[in-house]
């Protein structure tokens, strides 16, 4: 116990702290601490900084363009090489025997079909190589050559645009692909891949749908034709899915005991190919097999630059969608394996890839979800797996394609489906997101549903816009609240959240937790009214209305104005209290006036029947600790708010602001002779202590009265009665004055 007691003594001493310092306003703090105004760099300095080059910076730039310079020297051969080889072999086999990513393929295909339709290749005579649905003869050889040229030209132009985007640092858009959005999008993409592979497993032919509801139409037609399912393909597909998932589960559970993951995809592909060849499944059971794999490469061909003007709009959208799909899938694994994605680097990498491949009649490159899932689930660690995968595709095209021709397509589709498990497991993130943040859960669900219904391209755009909309709404309707002080501390918390919080007497404190701009300035005004409990403009207008009534009563002789206040004539039976039936008038009376300064306590009973809201405060503090910027509309509106409260003798102060707000206010012409920097304080407590000192000083000098200008219709000044009066009449007048001043 003694030891425990001694150990706790230092902690007890550290549990409190006392700070003694002056009360800091903005001018006082700047003067005492000699603030150095920021000096923006000149154009010459910026140019020098941009053009300065050192060995270290040159190496960093080289690594940004060639990431292999960073990861290859750190490659762990003993730990990673075997896994990369197995993963590369599995992914290469799948990539060899399956087509490109559906979304980009459909987008490219729609451009190709619109620019080279069958109608452009109709010929007469008997030398045609094909016919369309109307029976007209088509030169298919010329048509296909033109379509290949259009596709390769489109790929080349997309590559140029992507390189330009990367150089211009447009990769920042990756920041707007939030994790919930990426999760919903990749799950929808996995669903699309599942539907596209399902019809292959069943060996059911469907139309190639594109656009809105294409996934739904494909799924509906697949089940409508399910009666034509090929049993041999279905059995092969189901067995492949079962075997792959069981072996993957074994690999995952015993990964610490198994030095090398079992390459089940490679094994299944080889075994299925041998069985299909030996049993002659195509002829005996009409099974769908790969049949033929193109061999060799087309010779390089320059793009048709004259087509750029016709495809620039489509290439722009394809460049963005291909990039967004790749980055979305990449972010899933970046989160899983804790690494960062450089959006500009991705743009440049895809751009150069497309420029090079465009010369060899290739489609636009992007991430294929199915092959990415295969590479990750088979243990791929680095880009070495991708290099091996590309090598397998190259070898297959050049030499080994013939050996894989007997393989059933349903086996390949089943391998892809088995590797989508990780993507579909993201669905279980939704309940967790709902508990943590309902808005993020809504983004996930909306993006997923939109991508399934609208297609991946439009669904991604819809999800991005929905995510931005939630940000706008949260900024437009931010949290706010009235704050009070924890007694004996400089801590201020929401009044409604803590029982022991006390609001300073005569002071209201409002914290507005958002940037202030044109869209939410009305929210600031509304929160002000709720916090102080009255509308400053209405209070001022009511007081003007009361003054006009007092003016009429003075002219009728029922009231008298003195320099000490307004008094009723003795012996008059309260006729000064007139009904409040006049409509609200929000404008000042535009009549020739002279001012007689009088003292009126507006919180006391007035000699006119006008319902004037009470103003129980003398100061308002705006806590701008969470305000990061102000636009010009906000600057003007805040200046108006200050003047509205000043008219009813409520001083407005600002506290906990960020330094950049002062610069923004200066640029917006916020400060003038009446609004100075001395109303800005470093903390809320500084402002409260300053107000308390001011009130103490004012109480020692004079009672606080509100001074209002009494508008007179007459150009002549009001005559004040100075004749001697009986003592009892003086007593009545003094009593009336005391009642008004109390």
XYZ file of C-alpha atoms in Angstrom:
742
model
C 0.000 0.000 0.000
C 2.824 2.355 0.806
C 4.478 1.686 -2.483
C 1.212 2.165 -4.285
C 0.591 5.395 -2.421
C 4.027 6.738 -3.273
C 3.583 5.792 -6.907
C 0.292 7.638 -7.124
C 1.614 10.891 -5.636
C 3.389 12.098 -8.829
C 0.272 11.276 -10.823
C -1.808 13.386 -8.445
C 0.566 16.311 -8.941
C 0.313 15.959 -12.726
C -3.493 15.815 -12.709
C -3.790 19.612 -12.344
C -2.093 22.556 -13.948
C -2.172 26.298 -13.378
C -1.482 28.828 -16.119
C -1.042 32.535 -15.497
C -1.052 34.729 -18.598
C -2.669 37.905 -19.905
C -6.062 37.954 -21.593
C -5.146 37.849 -25.268
C -7.035 39.575 -28.030
C -5.715 39.262 -31.572
C -3.925 42.665 -31.705
C -2.453 42.204 -28.214
C -1.149 38.719 -28.964
C 0.386 39.803 -32.266
C 2.086 42.779 -30.654
C 3.471 40.851 -27.684
C 4.722 37.892 -29.731
C 5.881 39.933 -32.740
C 3.945 38.121 -35.432
C 5.793 37.778 -38.689
C 3.465 38.340 -41.649
C 3.714 35.507 -44.177
C 5.633 36.452 -47.288
C 4.347 34.573 -50.348
C 7.162 33.353 -52.576
C 7.780 35.317 -55.710
C 7.331 33.840 -59.170
C 11.091 33.590 -59.507
C 11.420 31.707 -56.216
C 8.685 29.309 -57.235
C 10.356 28.683 -60.569
C 13.697 28.078 -58.855
C 12.127 25.625 -56.415
C 10.373 23.768 -59.241
C 13.465 23.590 -61.418
C 15.965 22.843 -58.659
C 17.352 19.363 -59.001
C 19.537 17.259 -56.770
C 20.599 13.650 -56.880
C 18.046 12.705 -54.249
C 15.190 14.508 -55.984
C 16.127 13.059 -59.367
C 16.010 9.566 -57.871
C 12.604 10.261 -56.299
C 11.224 11.459 -59.645
C 12.654 8.370 -61.345
C 11.001 6.118 -58.751
C 7.659 7.848 -59.275
C 7.817 6.952 -62.983
C 9.464 3.557 -62.475
C 8.248 2.018 -59.181
C 10.320 -1.087 -59.908
C 13.369 0.907 -58.773
C 11.831 1.029 -55.299
C 10.430 -2.453 -54.734
C 12.848 -4.640 -56.711
C 15.945 -3.889 -54.554
C 13.872 -4.860 -51.478
C 12.485 -8.062 -53.008
C 12.562 -11.041 -50.617
C 13.458 -13.890 -52.908
C 13.132 -16.734 -50.369
C 9.783 -15.523 -49.002
C 8.020 -14.280 -52.106
C 9.399 -15.900 -55.253
C 7.591 -19.265 -55.018
C 4.259 -17.576 -54.213
C 4.690 -15.142 -57.109
C 5.483 -17.977 -59.534
C 2.392 -19.971 -58.530
C 0.204 -16.876 -58.649
C 1.625 -15.809 -62.010
C 0.993 -19.226 -63.536
C -2.618 -19.342 -62.274
C -3.415 -15.789 -63.345
C -1.709 -16.262 -66.713
C -3.844 -19.297 -67.549
C -7.045 -17.444 -66.664
C -5.949 -14.349 -68.591
C -5.061 -16.428 -71.656
C -8.412 -18.105 -71.901
C -10.783 -15.261 -70.963
C -11.589 -11.954 -72.612
C -10.999 -8.381 -71.372
C -12.865 -6.581 -68.585
C -16.557 -6.290 -69.559
C -17.187 -2.602 -68.797
C -14.318 -1.164 -70.809
C -14.847 -3.756 -73.541
C -18.472 -2.708 -73.922
C -17.546 0.980 -73.976
C -14.890 0.400 -76.625
C -17.231 -1.860 -78.560
C -19.987 0.742 -78.640
C -17.563 3.295 -80.123
C -16.294 0.802 -82.698
C -19.818 -0.219 -83.775
C -20.963 3.392 -84.076
C -17.973 4.348 -86.227
C -17.859 1.168 -88.346
C -21.377 -0.293 -88.679
C -22.176 -3.088 -91.089
C -23.943 -0.645 -93.404
C -20.609 0.936 -94.316
C -19.335 -2.344 -95.778
C -22.210 -3.503 -97.978
C -21.023 -4.785 -101.369
C -22.560 -6.175 -104.501
C -21.682 -9.461 -106.118
C -20.781 -12.906 -104.866
C -17.344 -12.170 -103.396
C -18.733 -11.177 -100.019
C -17.604 -13.103 -96.981
C -20.698 -12.641 -94.860
C -24.250 -11.313 -94.612
C -26.214 -9.289 -92.082
C -29.668 -10.010 -90.732
C -31.351 -8.424 -93.763
C -29.468 -10.672 -96.149
C -27.267 -7.914 -97.583
C -23.722 -8.953 -98.404
C -20.921 -7.577 -96.187
C -17.207 -7.392 -96.754
C -16.338 -8.775 -93.323
C -12.615 -8.726 -93.945
C -12.582 -4.977 -94.577
C -15.062 -4.384 -91.770
C -12.992 -6.264 -89.208
C -9.785 -4.553 -90.319
C -11.434 -1.139 -89.945
C -12.841 -2.018 -86.533
C -9.450 -3.191 -85.322
C -7.932 0.070 -86.536
C -10.611 2.096 -84.716
C -10.135 0.113 -81.490
C -6.344 0.500 -81.576
C -6.623 4.211 -82.388
C -9.033 4.656 -79.491
C -6.583 2.827 -77.199
C -3.760 5.116 -78.344
C -5.825 8.278 -77.737
C -6.941 7.051 -74.297
C -3.287 6.492 -73.431
C -2.366 10.032 -74.467
C -5.169 11.479 -72.338
C -4.166 9.401 -69.316
C -0.542 10.530 -69.562
C -1.719 14.153 -69.771
C -3.940 13.646 -66.711
C -1.006 12.189 -64.804
C 1.356 15.022 -65.750
C -1.284 17.597 -64.780
C -1.695 15.855 -61.397
C -5.346 14.953 -62.019
C -4.804 11.824 -59.951
C -6.153 13.667 -56.920
C -9.605 12.354 -57.884
C -8.573 9.097 -56.223
C -9.163 10.889 -52.913
C -12.874 11.107 -53.696
C -13.128 7.327 -54.015
C -13.951 6.722 -50.370
C -13.630 3.256 -48.883
C -17.427 2.713 -48.591
C -17.835 3.770 -52.231
C -15.044 1.436 -53.352
C -16.504 -1.408 -51.296
C -19.957 -1.046 -52.817
C -18.575 -0.624 -56.329
C -16.249 -3.638 -56.226
C -19.007 -5.796 -54.759
C -21.275 -4.795 -57.651
C -18.410 -5.495 -60.070
C -18.006 -8.922 -58.488
C -21.743 -9.512 -58.984
C -21.425 -8.559 -62.642
C -18.506 -10.955 -63.067
C -20.535 -13.674 -61.320
C -23.457 -13.187 -63.731
C -21.161 -13.198 -66.764
C -19.465 -16.403 -65.585
C -22.709 -18.085 -64.520
C -23.993 -18.331 -68.077
C -20.659 -19.911 -69.069
C -20.915 -22.493 -66.285
C -24.434 -23.347 -67.470
C -23.369 -23.089 -71.147
C -26.362 -20.858 -71.861
C -26.112 -18.324 -74.670
C -27.577 -14.858 -74.102
C -27.557 -11.542 -75.868
C -24.789 -9.052 -75.121
C -26.632 -6.395 -73.158
C -25.137 -2.983 -72.524
C -26.216 -0.005 -70.431
C -28.879 0.346 -67.762
C -30.184 -2.937 -66.283
C -27.822 -4.964 -68.490
C -26.872 -7.224 -65.581
C -30.538 -7.802 -64.728
C -31.451 -8.562 -68.355
C -28.557 -11.025 -68.614
C -29.567 -12.745 -65.382
C -33.230 -12.961 -66.402
C -32.417 -14.405 -69.828
C -29.993 -16.881 -68.259
C -32.709 -18.291 -65.994
C -35.252 -18.249 -68.814
C -32.949 -20.519 -70.824
C -31.789 -22.601 -67.864
C -33.582 -25.575 -69.389
C -30.897 -25.688 -72.098
C -28.114 -26.101 -69.526
C -25.343 -28.474 -70.547
C -25.064 -31.021 -67.733
C -21.414 -31.826 -68.459
C -20.420 -28.172 -68.177
C -22.532 -27.673 -65.056
C -20.997 -30.671 -63.280
C -17.478 -29.625 -64.252
C -18.123 -26.080 -63.045
C -19.641 -27.111 -59.703
C -16.840 -29.587 -59.010
C -14.251 -26.938 -59.822
C -15.877 -24.393 -57.499
C -16.083 -26.943 -54.681
C -12.499 -28.177 -55.057
C -11.034 -24.670 -55.400
C -12.864 -23.316 -52.355
C -11.956 -26.312 -50.178
C -8.278 -26.171 -51.123
C -8.189 -22.399 -50.630
C -9.654 -22.833 -47.167
C -6.953 -25.381 -46.407
C -4.278 -22.998 -47.705
C -5.660 -20.228 -45.511
C -6.028 -22.261 -42.309
C -2.686 -24.046 -42.557
C -0.637 -21.296 -44.197
C 1.848 -21.410 -41.315
C 2.410 -25.152 -41.795
C 2.294 -25.322 -45.605
C 5.455 -23.646 -46.958
C 4.005 -23.277 -50.462
C 0.279 -22.704 -51.155
C -1.291 -25.489 -53.190
C -1.653 -24.103 -56.773
C -5.135 -25.495 -57.156
C -6.039 -23.298 -60.178
C -3.107 -24.632 -62.184
C -3.814 -28.222 -61.116
C -7.525 -27.965 -61.958
C -6.786 -26.415 -65.353
C -4.330 -29.154 -66.325
C -6.532 -31.999 -65.041
C -9.688 -30.589 -66.658
C -7.897 -30.136 -69.974
C -6.693 -33.762 -69.902
C -10.143 -35.121 -68.999
C -11.866 -33.068 -71.707
C -9.353 -34.222 -74.326
C -9.451 -37.876 -73.274
C -13.232 -38.111 -72.940
C -13.878 -35.963 -76.028
C -16.520 -34.009 -74.086
C -17.258 -31.641 -76.964
C -18.435 -34.341 -79.365
C -20.035 -36.699 -76.833
C -21.769 -34.173 -74.554
C -21.654 -30.990 -76.630
C -19.560 -29.304 -73.927
C -18.353 -25.768 -74.523
C -14.581 -25.725 -74.915
C -12.034 -23.038 -75.729
C -11.591 -24.476 -79.255
C -9.111 -22.002 -80.728
C -6.612 -19.535 -79.303
C -5.180 -16.908 -81.689
C -1.491 -17.442 -82.300
C 1.149 -14.806 -82.963
C 0.948 -10.989 -83.047
C -0.418 -8.565 -85.552
C 2.277 -6.300 -86.982
C 2.464 -2.817 -85.404
C 0.362 -0.200 -87.135
C 0.263 3.555 -86.510
C -3.052 5.030 -85.270
C -5.349 6.867 -87.644
C -4.957 10.421 -86.322
C -7.830 11.657 -88.487
C -10.246 9.688 -86.276
C -9.250 11.539 -83.082
C -11.861 14.266 -83.519
C -14.678 11.706 -83.775
C -13.700 9.770 -80.661
C -12.279 12.417 -78.317
C -15.410 12.583 -76.131
C -15.714 8.805 -75.836
C -11.988 8.406 -75.179
C -12.185 10.944 -72.353
C -14.924 8.986 -70.553
C -13.178 5.652 -71.203
C -9.896 7.034 -69.803
C -11.630 8.133 -66.595
C -13.743 4.991 -66.158
C -10.819 2.628 -66.832
C -8.700 4.543 -64.328
C -11.478 4.678 -61.720
C -12.121 0.932 -61.974
C -8.421 0.163 -61.594
C -7.957 2.474 -58.625
C -11.150 1.233 -56.944
C -9.993 -2.365 -57.069
C -6.478 -1.308 -56.090
C -7.716 0.549 -53.019
C -9.375 -2.612 -51.722
C -6.048 -4.416 -51.633
C -4.139 -1.302 -50.582
C -6.311 -1.181 -47.474
C -5.899 -4.909 -46.893
C -2.098 -4.913 -47.243
C -1.390 -1.413 -45.915
C 0.176 0.455 -48.804
C -0.615 3.699 -50.594
C -1.769 4.343 -54.161
C -0.308 7.235 -56.147
C -3.129 8.343 -58.431
C -0.887 10.285 -60.804
C 1.498 7.348 -61.098
C -1.427 5.090 -62.016
C -2.559 7.524 -64.709
C 0.918 7.663 -66.252
C 1.387 3.880 -66.051
C -1.917 3.126 -67.753
C -1.284 5.894 -70.271
C 2.057 4.546 -71.483
C 0.659 1.021 -71.469
C -2.198 2.059 -73.732
C 0.026 4.128 -76.022
C 2.355 1.157 -76.550
C -0.396 -1.459 -76.871
C -2.391 0.779 -79.193
C 0.302 0.243 -81.816
C -0.288 -3.538 -81.626
C -4.078 -3.588 -82.086
C -4.893 -3.967 -78.390
C -7.903 -2.953 -76.299
C -7.792 -0.296 -73.589
C -6.044 -1.639 -70.481
C -7.609 -1.569 -67.060
C -7.860 -3.796 -64.006
C -9.700 -7.085 -64.480
C -11.426 -7.918 -61.223
C -11.499 -11.667 -61.850
C -7.780 -11.947 -62.626
C -6.878 -9.599 -59.788
C -8.837 -11.776 -57.383
C -7.091 -14.890 -58.750
C -3.642 -13.341 -58.357
C -4.312 -12.189 -54.786
C -5.989 -15.362 -53.608
C -3.243 -17.585 -55.054
C -0.586 -15.825 -52.990
C 0.826 -13.175 -55.310
C 3.070 -10.796 -53.392
C 4.598 -8.368 -55.897
C 4.611 -7.312 -59.539
C 6.773 -10.345 -60.285
C 3.517 -12.333 -60.341
C 2.200 -9.931 -62.980
C 5.352 -10.313 -65.056
C 5.093 -14.112 -64.913
C 1.392 -13.893 -65.792
C 2.197 -11.740 -68.821
C 4.906 -14.240 -69.791
C 2.414 -17.118 -69.652
C 0.025 -15.199 -71.932
C 2.898 -14.487 -74.317
C 3.999 -18.121 -74.414
C 0.418 -19.294 -74.885
C -0.135 -16.940 -77.787
C 3.114 -17.899 -79.473
C 3.379 -21.622 -78.799
C 1.209 -23.353 -76.167
C -2.275 -22.192 -77.071
C -2.981 -25.405 -78.969
C -2.581 -27.505 -75.794
C -5.306 -25.614 -73.934
C -7.941 -25.734 -76.673
C -9.805 -28.800 -75.230
C -10.336 -27.085 -71.851
C -13.988 -26.518 -70.883
C -14.971 -22.881 -70.555
C -17.075 -23.729 -67.505
C -13.918 -24.770 -65.623
C -12.338 -21.369 -66.233
C -15.557 -19.614 -65.209
C -15.706 -21.713 -62.056
C -12.104 -20.780 -61.166
C -13.066 -17.098 -61.450
C -16.220 -17.543 -59.336
C -14.287 -19.370 -56.612
C -11.848 -16.449 -56.391
C -14.630 -13.876 -55.940
C -15.283 -14.978 -52.367
C -13.180 -12.168 -50.892
C -15.112 -9.540 -52.812
C -18.493 -10.870 -51.727
C -17.352 -11.021 -48.103
C -17.397 -7.199 -48.178
C -21.175 -7.396 -47.795
C -20.619 -8.173 -44.112
C -19.003 -4.739 -43.735
C -22.404 -3.066 -44.104
C -23.759 -3.867 -40.588
C -20.481 -2.678 -39.064
C -20.595 0.531 -41.129
C -24.216 1.101 -40.096
C -23.248 0.949 -36.421
C -20.227 3.197 -36.901
C -21.524 5.719 -39.443
C -24.912 5.470 -41.108
C -23.952 7.877 -43.908
C -21.022 5.681 -44.953
C -23.282 2.634 -44.899
C -25.758 4.448 -47.166
C -22.929 5.331 -49.585
C -21.899 1.658 -49.718
C -25.421 0.392 -50.369
C -26.304 3.156 -52.853
C -23.140 2.657 -54.906
C -23.613 -1.104 -55.003
C -27.262 -0.935 -56.071
C -26.611 1.888 -58.570
C -23.720 -0.041 -60.149
C -25.873 -3.152 -60.517
C -28.827 -1.268 -62.010
C -27.091 1.403 -64.088
C -23.948 -0.488 -65.023
C -20.505 -0.075 -63.526
C -19.585 3.117 -65.374
C -22.748 5.075 -64.552
C -23.002 3.396 -61.145
C -19.532 4.589 -60.183
C -20.412 8.115 -61.258
C -23.713 7.971 -59.344
C -21.951 6.701 -56.225
C -19.326 9.435 -56.478
C -21.996 12.129 -56.821
C -23.998 10.660 -53.951
C -20.906 10.643 -51.742
C -20.187 14.277 -52.588
C -23.836 15.122 -51.908
C -23.578 13.673 -48.406
C -20.511 15.841 -47.781
C -22.334 18.941 -49.018
C -25.355 18.174 -46.844
C -23.190 17.576 -43.781
C -21.428 20.892 -44.373
C -24.676 22.696 -45.131
C -26.330 21.380 -41.962
C -23.440 21.112 -39.484
C -23.549 20.538 -35.765
C -23.798 23.583 -33.524
C -24.709 24.334 -29.954
C -24.718 26.766 -27.069
C -21.702 26.333 -24.826
C -21.089 27.019 -21.155
C -18.238 26.914 -18.682
C -17.160 24.090 -16.381
C -16.816 26.052 -13.089
C -13.233 26.653 -12.025
C -11.761 25.743 -15.429
C -11.244 27.234 -18.871
C -13.183 24.349 -20.427
C -16.402 25.017 -22.363
C -18.882 22.309 -23.317
C -22.401 22.073 -24.716
C -24.973 23.177 -22.171
C -27.418 20.410 -23.044
C -24.780 17.674 -22.721
C -23.520 18.360 -19.181
C -25.345 19.096 -15.937
C -22.518 21.081 -14.343
C -22.023 23.468 -17.257
C -22.932 27.072 -16.435
C -23.490 29.819 -18.977
C -21.737 33.097 -18.065
C -24.269 35.696 -16.924
C -25.419 37.861 -19.806
C -23.275 35.958 -22.318
C -24.210 33.408 -24.976
C -21.569 31.224 -26.644
C -22.231 29.583 -30.014
C -19.922 27.046 -31.663
C -20.509 26.451 -35.359
C -18.678 23.335 -36.579
C -18.291 23.866 -40.304
C -16.764 26.105 -42.923
C -19.136 29.012 -43.525
C -20.129 29.775 -47.099
C -23.099 30.782 -49.193
C -24.885 27.426 -48.802
C -24.969 27.302 -44.992
C -24.987 30.972 -43.968
C -28.726 30.674 -43.310
C -27.928 27.791 -40.972
C -25.591 30.072 -39.007
C -28.305 32.718 -38.701
C -30.854 30.121 -37.608
C -28.493 28.684 -34.993
C -27.849 32.205 -33.692
C -31.563 32.799 -33.165
C -31.956 29.465 -31.392
C -28.972 30.102 -29.134
C -29.765 33.664 -28.013
C -33.543 33.108 -27.950
C -34.566 36.129 -30.030
C -34.288 37.674 -33.483
C -32.105 40.791 -33.385
C -33.822 42.340 -36.410
C -37.315 41.854 -34.966
C -36.214 43.263 -31.608
C -34.871 46.367 -33.302
C -38.030 46.815 -35.383
C -40.235 46.401 -32.299
C -38.239 49.058 -30.501
C -38.646 51.442 -33.425
C -42.360 50.786 -33.347
C -42.453 51.567 -29.625
C -40.565 54.813 -30.214
C -43.070 55.896 -32.863
C -45.912 55.271 -30.413
C -44.092 57.199 -27.705
C -43.608 60.011 -30.191
C -47.352 60.181 -30.866
C -48.154 60.183 -27.141
C -45.661 62.968 -26.523
C -47.334 65.080 -29.197
C -50.707 64.399 -27.566
C -49.289 65.509 -24.243
C -49.794 62.173 -22.567
C -46.041 61.619 -22.121
C -43.139 63.924 -21.542
C -39.567 63.398 -22.724
C -36.747 64.458 -20.451
C -33.035 63.825 -20.605
C -33.516 61.295 -17.837
C -36.261 59.311 -19.541
C -39.971 59.342 -20.416
C -42.611 60.106 -17.826
C -46.399 60.149 -17.809
C -48.431 63.236 -16.957
C -49.675 62.955 -13.385
C -53.348 62.198 -12.961
C -53.769 60.619 -16.412
C -55.455 57.228 -16.200
C -52.979 55.015 -18.113
C -54.248 56.140 -21.501
C -50.751 55.869 -22.854
C -51.131 52.105 -23.222
C -52.548 51.901 -26.731
C -53.367 48.683 -28.584
C -50.704 46.959 -30.613
C -52.712 46.676 -33.833
C -50.371 48.395 -36.278
C -48.742 46.086 -38.813
C -45.053 45.240 -38.480
C -42.888 47.818 -40.204
C -39.365 46.669 -40.973
C -38.142 49.983 -42.384
C -36.987 53.078 -40.581
C -39.408 56.044 -40.861
C -38.231 58.264 -43.698
C -39.248 61.643 -42.217
C -37.235 64.717 -41.243
C -36.088 64.074 -37.673
C -34.083 65.446 -34.819
C -32.659 63.238 -32.145
C -33.235 63.539 -28.465
C -31.090 61.104 -26.576
C -33.027 59.421 -23.824
C -32.438 56.474 -21.555
C -34.821 53.503 -21.745
C -34.625 50.162 -20.017
C -36.193 47.948 -22.657
C -36.546 44.998 -20.273
C -38.855 46.990 -17.973
C -42.533 47.824 -18.401
C -42.975 50.522 -21.056
C -45.697 53.185 -21.222
C -46.865 51.794 -24.567
C -48.472 48.494 -25.300
C -45.922 46.959 -27.685
C -44.704 43.397 -27.215
C -40.934 43.846 -27.310
C -38.865 40.649 -26.856
C -36.563 40.732 -23.869
C -32.828 40.771 -24.520
C -31.293 39.070 -21.490
C -27.724 39.194 -22.800
C -25.167 41.899 -23.407
C -22.531 39.800 -25.214
C -22.363 37.059 -27.820
C -19.265 34.913 -28.430
C -18.868 32.988 -31.677
C -16.493 30.038 -31.293
C -14.933 29.598 -34.746
C -12.502 26.845 -33.787
C -14.033 24.459 -36.354
C -14.432 27.057 -39.127
C -11.763 26.465 -41.772
C -12.729 29.068 -44.367
C -15.163 31.864 -45.167
C -16.341 32.935 -48.581
C -17.269 36.505 -49.481
C -20.973 35.876 -48.785
C -20.123 34.649 -45.291
C -17.853 37.658 -44.614
C -20.579 40.127 -45.593
C -23.269 38.240 -43.664
C -21.190 38.062 -40.468
C -20.515 41.781 -40.724
C -24.264 42.375 -41.012
C -24.914 40.117 -38.009
C -22.512 42.164 -35.893
C -24.260 45.402 -36.824
C -27.704 43.910 -36.133
C -26.666 42.923 -32.611
C -24.800 46.174 -31.999
C -28.041 48.114 -32.675
C -29.640 46.429 -29.676
C -26.501 46.821 -27.553
C -25.268 43.239 -27.745
C -21.546 43.082 -28.383
C -20.271 40.283 -30.635
C -16.882 38.620 -30.071
C -14.971 35.879 -31.882
C -12.815 33.196 -30.276
C -10.653 30.152 -31.098
C -10.443 31.163 -34.745
C -7.745 29.924 -37.092
C -5.117 32.384 -38.295
C -6.109 32.075 -41.942
C -9.587 33.428 -41.120
C -8.108 36.818 -40.212
C -6.478 37.005 -43.642
C -9.733 36.047 -45.336
C -11.622 38.702 -43.367
C -9.033 41.335 -44.291
C -9.313 40.478 -47.977
C -13.112 40.680 -47.705
C -13.004 44.268 -46.306
C -14.467 43.059 -43.017
C -12.647 45.464 -40.693
C -13.477 49.163 -40.514
C -13.761 51.926 -37.923
C -16.502 50.134 -35.992
C -15.409 46.498 -36.406
C -11.827 46.099 -35.253
C -9.544 43.177 -34.479
C -9.853 43.709 -30.739
C -13.103 41.697 -30.749
C -11.094 38.578 -31.699
C -9.717 36.482 -28.830
C -7.428 33.473 -28.796
C -9.782 31.340 -26.700
C -13.365 31.446 -25.485
C -12.129 31.895 -21.930
C -10.127 34.975 -22.948
C -13.290 36.503 -24.381
C -15.349 35.639 -21.285
C -12.798 37.151 -18.898
C -12.543 40.278 -21.035
C -16.341 40.697 -21.029
C -16.454 40.154 -17.271
C -13.833 42.865 -16.723
C -15.711 45.255 -19.010
C -18.982 44.683 -17.181
C -17.325 45.230 -13.798
C -15.836 48.494 -14.991
C -19.159 49.684 -16.454
C -21.033 48.837 -13.240
C -18.620 51.002 -11.261
C -19.143 53.972 -13.588
C -22.828 54.211 -14.408
C -25.912 51.988 -14.554
C -26.259 50.328 -17.947
C -29.068 51.932 -19.938
C -29.876 51.465 -23.553
C -29.617 54.764 -25.442
C -32.036 55.033 -28.307
C -32.662 57.958 -30.624
C -36.198 59.265 -30.355
C -37.442 60.181 -33.815
C -39.363 63.461 -33.980
C -41.674 64.317 -36.840
C -41.310 67.990 -36.179
C -38.168 69.829 -37.246
C -38.318 71.775 -34.014
C -36.604 70.269 -30.971
C -38.759 69.029 -28.132
C -39.158 71.579 -25.411
C -38.309 70.224 -21.965
C -40.375 71.574 -19.092
C -38.188 73.158 -16.484
C -40.861 75.129 -14.543
C -41.199 74.494 -10.842
C -43.805 71.962 -9.868
C -45.411 70.953 -6.623
C -43.451 68.517 -4.459
C -46.084 65.789 -4.730
C -46.001 66.030 -8.578
C -42.194 65.740 -8.529
C -42.493 62.668 -6.368
C -44.841 61.045 -8.917
C -42.455 61.830 -11.783
C -39.448 60.509 -9.908
C -41.342 57.328 -9.112
C -42.180 56.877 -12.812
C -38.545 57.417 -13.795
C -37.347 54.892 -11.230
C -39.886 52.376 -12.523
C -38.649 52.811 -16.103
C -34.999 52.601 -15.092
C -35.404 49.508 -12.908
